[in-house]
PDB file of C-alpha atoms in Angstrom:
ATOM      1  CA  MET A 204     -10.291  -3.776  26.640  1.00 51.00           C
ATOM      2  CA  GLN A 205     -10.782  -0.026  26.816  1.00 53.00           C
ATOM      3  CA  THR A 206     -14.210   1.531  27.250  1.00 60.00           C
ATOM      4  CA  GLU A 207     -14.929   4.209  24.679  1.00 59.00           C
ATOM      5  CA  GLY A 208     -13.827   7.604  26.005  1.00 61.00           C
ATOM      6  CA  GLU A 209     -11.229   6.222  28.421  1.00 70.00           C
ATOM      7  CA  TYR A 210      -7.514   6.677  27.775  1.00 70.00           C
ATOM      8  CA  ASP A 211      -4.147   6.107  29.407  1.00 69.00           C
ATOM      9  CA  LEU A 212      -1.345   8.548  28.657  1.00 72.00           C
ATOM     10  CA  SER A 213       1.342   6.170  29.929  1.00 72.00           C
ATOM     11  CA  THR A 214       0.506   3.415  27.415  1.00 66.00           C
ATOM     12  CA  GLY A 215      -1.405   5.333  24.750  1.00 68.00           C
ATOM     13  CA  ALA A 216      -4.453   3.121  25.206  1.00 70.00           C
ATOM     14  CA  GLY A 217      -7.593   4.807  23.902  1.00 75.00           C
ATOM     15  CA  LEU A 218      -5.645   7.474  22.010  1.00 79.00           C
ATOM     16  CA  ILE A 219      -4.909   8.102  18.332  1.00 81.00           C
ATOM     17  CA  ALA A 220      -1.849  10.048  17.216  1.00 83.00           C
ATOM     18  CA  CYS A 221      -2.049  12.167  14.078  1.00 85.00           C
ATOM     19  CA  PRO A 222       0.394  10.736  11.495  1.00 79.00           C
ATOM     20  CA  ARG A 223       1.370  14.253  10.387  1.00 84.00           C
ATOM     21  CA  CYS A 224       1.699  16.385  13.537  1.00 90.00           C
ATOM     22  CA  ASP A 225       1.554  13.741  16.324  1.00 83.00           C
ATOM     23  CA  ALA A 226      -1.352  15.433  18.102  1.00 87.00           C
ATOM     24  CA  LEU A 227      -3.148  12.989  20.416  1.00 86.00           C
ATOM     25  CA  HIS A 228      -6.896  12.426  20.168  1.00 85.00           C
ATOM     26  CA  VAL A 229      -9.302  10.324  22.202  1.00 82.00           C
ATOM     27  CA  GLU A 230     -10.359   7.309  20.144  1.00 79.00           C
ATOM     28  CA  ARG A 231     -14.046   7.084  19.270  1.00 78.00           C
ATOM     29  CA  GLU A 232     -16.118   4.543  17.390  1.00 75.00           C
ATOM     30  CA  LEU A 233     -17.214   6.018  14.041  1.00 75.00           C
ATOM     31  CA  GLU A 234     -20.221   5.136  11.948  1.00 75.00           C
ATOM     32  CA  PRO A 235     -19.926   4.683   8.149  1.00 72.00           C
ATOM     33  CA  GLY A 236     -19.794   8.117   6.545  1.00 75.00           C
ATOM     34  CA  GLU A 237     -18.289   9.857   9.582  1.00 79.00           C
ATOM     35  CA  THR A 238     -14.780  11.283   9.412  1.00 83.00           C
ATOM     36  CA  ALA A 239     -12.339  11.962  12.226  1.00 84.00           C
ATOM     37  CA  ARG A 240      -9.844  14.762  11.536  1.00 87.00           C
ATOM     38  CA  CYS A 241      -6.928  16.145  13.473  1.00 89.00           C
ATOM     39  CA  VAL A 242      -7.888  19.263  15.422  1.00 88.00           C
ATOM     40  CA  ARG A 243      -4.444  20.756  14.754  1.00 88.00           C
ATOM     41  CA  CYS A 244      -3.674  20.098  11.058  1.00 91.00           C
ATOM     42  CA  ASN A 245      -7.008  18.710   9.749  1.00 88.00           C
ATOM     43  CA  THR A 246      -5.433  15.416   8.604  1.00 84.00           C
ATOM     44  CA  VAL A 247      -7.933  12.568   8.228  1.00 82.00           C
ATOM     45  CA  LEU A 248      -7.462  10.123  11.115  1.00 81.00           C
ATOM     46  CA  ALA A 249     -10.260   7.676  10.255  1.00 78.00           C
ATOM     47  CA  SER A 250     -13.015   7.634   7.670  1.00 76.00           C
ATOM     48  CA  PRO A 251     -15.210   4.521   7.467  1.00 74.00           C
ATOM     49  CA  ARG A 252     -16.752   4.264   3.993  1.00 71.00           C
ATOM     50  CA  ALA A 253     -19.350   1.823   2.807  1.00 66.00           C
ATOM     51  CA  GLY A 254     -17.769  -0.576   0.311  1.00 80.00           C
ATOM     52  CA  ALA A 255     -14.243   0.742   0.899  1.00 84.00           C
ATOM     53  CA  PHE A 256     -12.862  -2.728   1.643  1.00 89.00           C
ATOM     54  CA  THR A 257     -14.254  -4.080  -1.638  1.00 91.00           C
ATOM     55  CA  ARG A 258     -12.688  -1.191  -3.545  1.00 91.00           C
ATOM     56  CA  ILE A 259      -9.311  -1.774  -1.904  1.00 92.00           C
ATOM     57  CA  ILE A 260      -9.462  -5.481  -2.792  1.00 94.00           C
ATOM     58  CA  ALA A 261     -10.349  -4.670  -6.410  1.00 95.00           C
ATOM     59  CA  LEU A 262      -7.521  -2.139  -6.653  1.00 93.00           C
ATOM     60  CA  SER A 263      -5.058  -4.606  -5.100  1.00 94.00           C
ATOM     61  CA  LEU A 264      -5.995  -7.272  -7.646  1.00 95.00           C
ATOM     62  CA  ALA A 265      -5.683  -4.699 -10.428  1.00 95.00           C
ATOM     63  CA  SER A 266      -2.187  -3.807  -9.208  1.00 92.00           C
ATOM     64  CA  LEU A 267      -1.199  -7.497  -9.353  1.00 93.00           C
ATOM     65  CA  VAL A 268      -2.386  -7.739 -12.962  1.00 93.00           C
ATOM     66  CA  LEU A 269      -0.574  -4.539 -13.909  1.00 92.00           C
ATOM     67  CA  MET A 270       2.600  -5.761 -12.218  1.00 90.00           C
ATOM     68  CA  VAL A 271       2.599  -8.937 -14.331  1.00 89.00           C
ATOM     69  CA  GLY A 272       2.390  -6.829 -17.476  1.00 88.00           C
ATOM     70  CA  ALA A 273       5.010  -4.397 -16.194  1.00 85.00           C
ATOM     71  CA  VAL A 274       7.508  -7.193 -15.533  1.00 85.00           C
ATOM     72  CA  PHE A 275       7.146  -9.400 -18.607  1.00 84.00           C
ATOM     73  CA  PHE A 276       5.949  -7.081 -21.384  1.00 87.00           C
ATOM     74  CA  PRO A 277       8.466  -4.947 -23.338  1.00 86.00           C
ATOM     75  CA  PHE A 278       9.490  -1.944 -21.260  1.00 82.00           C
ATOM     76  CA  LEU A 279      11.241   0.120 -23.930  1.00 79.00           C
ATOM     77  CA  GLU A 280      13.025  -0.130 -27.257  1.00 79.00           C
ATOM     78  CA  ILE A 281      16.180   1.765 -28.155  1.00 78.00           C
ATOM     79  CA  SER A 282      17.147   2.080 -31.810  1.00 78.00           C
ATOM     80  CA  ARG A 283      19.816   3.942 -33.789  1.00 75.00           C
ATOM     81  CA  MET A 284      20.954   3.745 -37.403  1.00 73.00           C
ATOM     82  CA  GLY A 285      18.683   0.816 -38.144  1.00 70.00           C
ATOM     83  CA  PHE A 286      19.714  -1.247 -35.130  1.00 73.00           C
ATOM     84  CA  GLY A 287      17.392  -1.690 -32.194  1.00 72.00           C
ATOM     85  CA  ASN A 288      17.032  -3.591 -28.962  1.00 74.00           C
ATOM     86  CA  GLU A 289      13.880  -4.298 -26.980  1.00 77.00           C
ATOM     87  CA  THR A 290      13.875  -5.412 -23.367  1.00 75.00           C
ATOM     88  CA  SER A 291      11.597  -6.017 -20.408  1.00 78.00           C
ATOM     89  CA  LEU A 292      12.160  -5.301 -16.750  1.00 77.00           C
ATOM     90  CA  PHE A 293      12.689  -8.999 -16.110  1.00 75.00           C
ATOM     91  CA  GLY A 294      15.316  -9.091 -18.867  1.00 75.00           C
ATOM     92  CA  VAL A 295      17.105  -6.082 -17.401  1.00 69.00           C
ATOM     93  CA  ALA A 296      17.217  -7.741 -13.981  1.00 69.00           C
ATOM     94  CA  LEU A 297      18.618 -10.966 -15.446  1.00 71.00           C
ATOM     95  CA  ALA A 298      21.313  -9.010 -17.263  1.00 67.00           C
ATOM     96  CA  PHE A 299      22.818  -8.157 -13.874  1.00 66.00           C
ATOM     97  CA  SER A 300      22.326 -11.606 -12.330  1.00 68.00           C
ATOM     98  CA  HIS A 301      25.952 -12.706 -12.542  1.00 71.00           C
ATOM     99  CA  GLY A 302      28.947 -12.059 -10.348  1.00 71.00           C
ATOM    100  CA  ALA A 303      29.201  -9.062  -8.078  1.00 76.00           C
ATOM    101  CA  LEU A 304      26.081  -7.446  -9.548  1.00 71.00           C
ATOM    102  CA  MET A 305      23.797 -10.207  -8.259  1.00 77.00           C
ATOM    103  CA  PRO A 306      22.730  -8.097  -5.215  1.00 79.00           C
ATOM    104  CA  LEU A 307      21.577  -5.406  -7.664  1.00 73.00           C
ATOM    105  CA  THR A 308      19.221  -7.908  -9.292  1.00 74.00           C
ATOM    106  CA  VAL A 309      17.793  -8.882  -5.929  1.00 77.00           C
ATOM    107  CA  ALA A 310      17.337  -5.228  -4.977  1.00 77.00           C
ATOM    108  CA  VAL A 311      15.592  -4.355  -8.264  1.00 74.00           C
ATOM    109  CA  LEU A 312      13.178  -7.282  -8.174  1.00 77.00           C
ATOM    110  CA  GLY A 313      12.597  -6.986  -4.439  1.00 80.00           C
ATOM    111  CA  MET A 314      12.005  -3.251  -4.052  1.00 79.00           C
ATOM    112  CA  ILE A 315      10.240  -2.605  -7.360  1.00 81.00           C
ATOM    113  CA  VAL A 316       8.307  -5.848  -7.850  1.00 83.00           C
ATOM    114  CA  GLY A 317       8.356  -8.026  -4.741  1.00 86.00           C
ATOM    115  CA  LEU A 318       7.266  -5.524  -2.089  1.00 87.00           C
ATOM    116  CA  PRO A 319       4.286  -4.038  -4.011  1.00 88.00           C
ATOM    117  CA  VAL A 320       3.084  -7.546  -4.898  1.00 91.00           C
ATOM    118  CA  LEU A 321       3.456  -8.744  -1.317  1.00 92.00           C
ATOM    119  CA  ARG A 322       1.627  -5.728   0.064  1.00 91.00           C
ATOM    120  CA  ALA A 323      -1.262  -6.183  -2.377  1.00 93.00           C
ATOM    121  CA  MET A 324      -1.583  -9.849  -1.408  1.00 95.00           C
ATOM    122  CA  LEU A 325      -1.519  -8.967   2.302  1.00 94.00           C
ATOM    123  CA  LEU A 326      -4.317  -6.431   1.833  1.00 94.00           C
ATOM    124  CA  VAL A 327      -6.453  -8.958  -0.015  1.00 95.00           C
ATOM    125  CA  TYR A 328      -5.795 -11.545   2.703  1.00 95.00           C
ATOM    126  CA  THR A 329      -6.782  -9.088   5.431  1.00 93.00           C
ATOM    127  CA  LEU A 330      -9.829  -7.477   3.841  1.00 93.00           C
ATOM    128  CA  LEU A 331     -11.472 -10.300   1.880  1.00 93.00           C
ATOM    129  CA  PRO A 332     -13.399 -11.815   4.829  1.00 91.00           C
ATOM    130  CA  LEU A 333     -14.098  -8.381   6.328  1.00 89.00           C
ATOM    131  CA  SER A 334     -15.695  -7.208   3.079  1.00 89.00           C
ATOM    132  CA  ARG A 335     -18.117 -10.150   3.371  1.00 88.00           C
ATOM    133  CA  ASN A 336     -18.890  -9.492   7.049  1.00 85.00           C
ATOM    134  CA  ARG A 337     -17.055 -12.630   8.109  1.00 88.00           C
ATOM    135  CA  ALA A 338     -14.451 -13.275  10.766  1.00 87.00           C
ATOM    136  CA  PRO A 339     -10.919 -12.306   9.656  1.00 89.00           C
ATOM    137  CA  TYR A 340      -8.401 -14.980   8.798  1.00 90.00           C
ATOM    138  CA  ALA A 341      -6.181 -16.302  11.567  1.00 87.00           C
ATOM    139  CA  HIS A 342      -3.133 -14.216  10.623  1.00 91.00           C
ATOM    140  CA  ALA A 343      -4.980 -11.025   9.632  1.00 90.00           C
ATOM    141  CA  VAL A 344      -3.364  -8.939  12.381  1.00 90.00           C
ATOM    142  CA  PRO A 345       0.318  -9.636  11.494  1.00 91.00           C
ATOM    143  CA  ALA A 346      -0.573  -9.525   7.779  1.00 93.00           C
ATOM    144  CA  PHE A 347      -2.042  -6.029   7.963  1.00 91.00           C
ATOM    145  CA  ARG A 348       0.713  -4.849  10.306  1.00 91.00           C
ATOM    146  CA  LEU A 349       3.307  -6.014   7.773  1.00 93.00           C
ATOM    147  CA  SER A 350       1.446  -4.363   4.887  1.00 92.00           C
ATOM    148  CA  GLU A 351       1.522  -1.041   6.743  1.00 88.00           C
ATOM    149  CA  ALA A 352       5.241  -1.458   7.456  1.00 89.00           C
ATOM    150  CA  LEU A 353       5.884  -2.083   3.738  1.00 87.00           C
ATOM    151  CA  ARG A 354       3.923   0.933   2.520  1.00 84.00           C
ATOM    152  CA  PRO A 355       6.862   3.421   2.528  1.00 80.00           C
ATOM    153  CA  TRP A 356       9.099   0.884   0.748  1.00 79.00           C
ATOM    154  CA  SER A 357       6.993   0.385  -2.387  1.00 72.00           C
ATOM    155  CA  MET A 358       9.296   1.904  -4.995  1.00 68.00           C
ATOM    156  CA  ALA A 359       7.301   1.608  -8.238  1.00 73.00           C
ATOM    157  CA  GLU A 360       6.774   5.360  -8.591  1.00 74.00           C
ATOM    158  CA  ILE A 361      10.416   6.095  -7.752  1.00 76.00           C
ATOM    159  CA  PHE A 362      11.493   3.655 -10.455  1.00 74.00           C
ATOM    160  CA  VAL A 363       9.289   5.303 -13.086  1.00 75.00           C
ATOM    161  CA  ILE A 364      10.539   8.787 -12.175  1.00 78.00           C
ATOM    162  CA  GLY A 365      14.160   7.640 -12.298  1.00 77.00           C
ATOM    163  CA  THR A 366      13.565   5.917 -15.635  1.00 75.00           C
ATOM    164  CA  ALA A 367      11.952   9.030 -17.100  1.00 77.00           C
ATOM    165  CA  ILE A 368      14.927  11.174 -16.046  1.00 80.00           C
ATOM    166  CA  ALA A 369      17.370   8.678 -17.570  1.00 75.00           C
ATOM    167  CA  LEU A 370      15.390   8.554 -20.826  1.00 76.00           C
ATOM    168  CA  VAL A 371      15.527  12.339 -21.153  1.00 78.00           C
ATOM    169  CA  LYS A 372      19.328  12.135 -21.115  1.00 74.00           C
ATOM    170  CA  VAL A 373      19.439   9.218 -23.567  1.00 74.00           C
ATOM    171  CA  ALA A 374      16.892  10.699 -25.990  1.00 71.00           C
ATOM    172  CA  GLY A 375      19.556  12.761 -27.727  1.00 72.00           C
ATOM    173  CA  LEU A 376      21.669   9.701 -28.515  1.00 75.00           C
ATOM    174  CA  ALA A 377      19.065   7.245 -29.817  1.00 73.00           C
ATOM    175  CA  ASN A 378      15.404   6.797 -30.665  1.00 79.00           C
ATOM    176  CA  ILE A 379      13.400   5.556 -27.699  1.00 78.00           C
ATOM    177  CA  SER A 380      10.003   3.867 -27.869  1.00 81.00           C
ATOM    178  CA  LEU A 381       8.139   3.202 -24.642  1.00 82.00           C
ATOM    179  CA  GLY A 382       6.579  -0.241 -24.415  1.00 85.00           C
ATOM    180  CA  PRO A 383       3.368  -1.396 -22.706  1.00 89.00           C
ATOM    181  CA  ALA A 384       5.257  -2.272 -19.516  1.00 87.00           C
ATOM    182  CA  PHE A 385       6.165   1.389 -18.976  1.00 86.00           C
ATOM    183  CA  TRP A 386       2.520   2.418 -19.215  1.00 89.00           C
ATOM    184  CA  ALA A 387       1.560  -0.496 -16.980  1.00 89.00           C
ATOM    185  CA  PHE A 388       3.911   0.931 -14.365  1.00 85.00           C
ATOM    186  CA  CYS A 389       2.274   4.336 -14.735  1.00 87.00           C
ATOM    187  CA  GLY A 390      -1.136   2.722 -14.288  1.00 90.00           C
ATOM    188  CA  LEU A 391       0.214   0.871 -11.257  1.00 89.00           C
ATOM    189  CA  ILE A 392       1.151   4.180  -9.633  1.00 86.00           C
ATOM    190  CA  LEU A 393      -2.376   5.533 -10.141  1.00 90.00           C
ATOM    191  CA  VAL A 394      -3.945   2.341  -8.789  1.00 92.00           C
ATOM    192  CA  ASN A 395      -1.713   2.395  -5.713  1.00 88.00           C
ATOM    193  CA  ALA A 396      -2.541   6.058  -5.109  1.00 86.00           C
ATOM    194  CA  ALA A 397      -6.257   5.283  -5.279  1.00 89.00           C
ATOM    195  CA  SER A 398      -5.799   2.312  -2.945  1.00 88.00           C
ATOM    196  CA  ASN A 399      -3.941   4.464  -0.409  1.00 84.00           C
ATOM    197  CA  ALA A 400      -6.724   7.058  -0.593  1.00 80.00           C
ATOM    198  CA  PHE A 401      -9.332   4.436   0.343  1.00 82.00           C
ATOM    199  CA  THR A 402      -7.152   2.762   2.982  1.00 83.00           C
ATOM    200  CA  SER A 403      -7.640   3.973   6.536  1.00 79.00           C
ATOM    201  CA  ALA A 404      -5.479   1.964   8.917  1.00 81.00           C
ATOM    202  CA  THR A 405      -7.566   2.991  11.917  1.00 78.00           C
ATOM    203  CA  THR A 406     -10.780   1.864  10.221  1.00 81.00           C
ATOM    204  CA  ILE A 407      -9.297  -1.499   9.263  1.00 86.00           C
ATOM    205  CA  TRP A 408      -7.966  -2.086  12.779  1.00 83.00           C
ATOM    206  CA  ASP A 409     -11.403  -1.236  14.181  1.00 79.00           C
ATOM    207  CA  ALA A 410     -13.051  -3.669  11.763  1.00 82.00           C
ATOM    208  CA  ILE A 411     -10.669  -6.445  12.820  1.00 85.00           C
ATOM    209  CA  GLU A 412     -11.380  -5.715  16.478  1.00 79.00           C
ATOM    210  CA  ASP A 413     -15.145  -5.520  15.920  1.00 77.00           C
ATOM    211  CA  ALA A 414     -14.936  -8.959  14.286  1.00 77.00           C
ATOM    212  CA  GLY A 415     -13.673 -10.307  17.609  1.00 73.00           C
ATOM    213  CA  MET A 416      -9.928 -10.552  16.974  1.00 75.00           C
ATOM    214  CA  ALA A 417      -7.504  -8.979  19.444  1.00 69.00           C
ATOM    215  CA  THR A 418      -4.865  -6.663  18.003  1.00 72.00           C
ATOM    216  CA  ASP A 419      -2.759  -4.929  20.646  1.00 63.00           C
ATOM    217  CA  GLY A 420      -4.864  -5.593  23.721  1.00 55.00           C
ATOM    218  CA  ARG A 421      -6.231  -2.034  23.730  1.00 53.00           C
ATOM    219  CA  GLU A 422      -9.457  -2.627  21.812  1.00 54.00           C
ATOM    220  CA  ILE A 423     -12.194  -0.077  22.262  1.00 55.00           C
ATOM    221  CA  VAL A 424     -15.660  -1.274  23.290  1.00 52.00           C
ATOM    222  CA  PRO A 425     -18.732   0.971  23.224  1.00 54.00           C
ATOM    223  CA  GLU A 426     -19.479   2.776  26.446  1.00 52.00           C
ATOM    224  CA  THR A 427     -22.279   1.144  28.389  1.00 47.00           C
ATOM    225  CA  ARG A 428     -24.870   3.436  29.874  1.00 43.00           C
ATOM    226  CA  ALA A 429     -26.874   2.596  32.953  1.00 41.00           C
TER     227      ALA A 429
END
């Protein structure tokens, strides 16, 4: 345990590094409504907000619903000279599920669908008891750590951008109609952006520690005054 205000440069205990410029700051306990910003680049380091955990849970559940629609609903329809074909993302993945292209199917479903779904479920698992002022679940620490590790690998927005670029090139050859799954993916990007805006890793770690669960052995306790 580290007393608030103490720090150790050799281990990093009691310090917070700015995710943008790596400037080190002494870790402090924040009250709801307070915001800690980097003194060098003004990046938000921690910002406890009342009801933020509930909002993140709601947005995570919304992303799961949107992902179901994005996978199984029609993604687009291509037609030319009276002939047309409609497909979903799941159908596209299955089209490459034979022979040497099988790894491509795994990559598509894993990076575009599997990782965002897994991360949303991990956030719900971590934050659900905390939003009700209860003790976190037994595996909350590794669950949240894994969700943070998966954040850069959620490729839904990259997939939509790549699809849009491909459709611009195909538009001159055939008539293209975007299905509900495409718009579900667009909604998923907005929901994920809102979830990331509400998510403060430092605040969540502090909430887990305040609930009595050890994280990395460097938990901060309030400074006791004589």
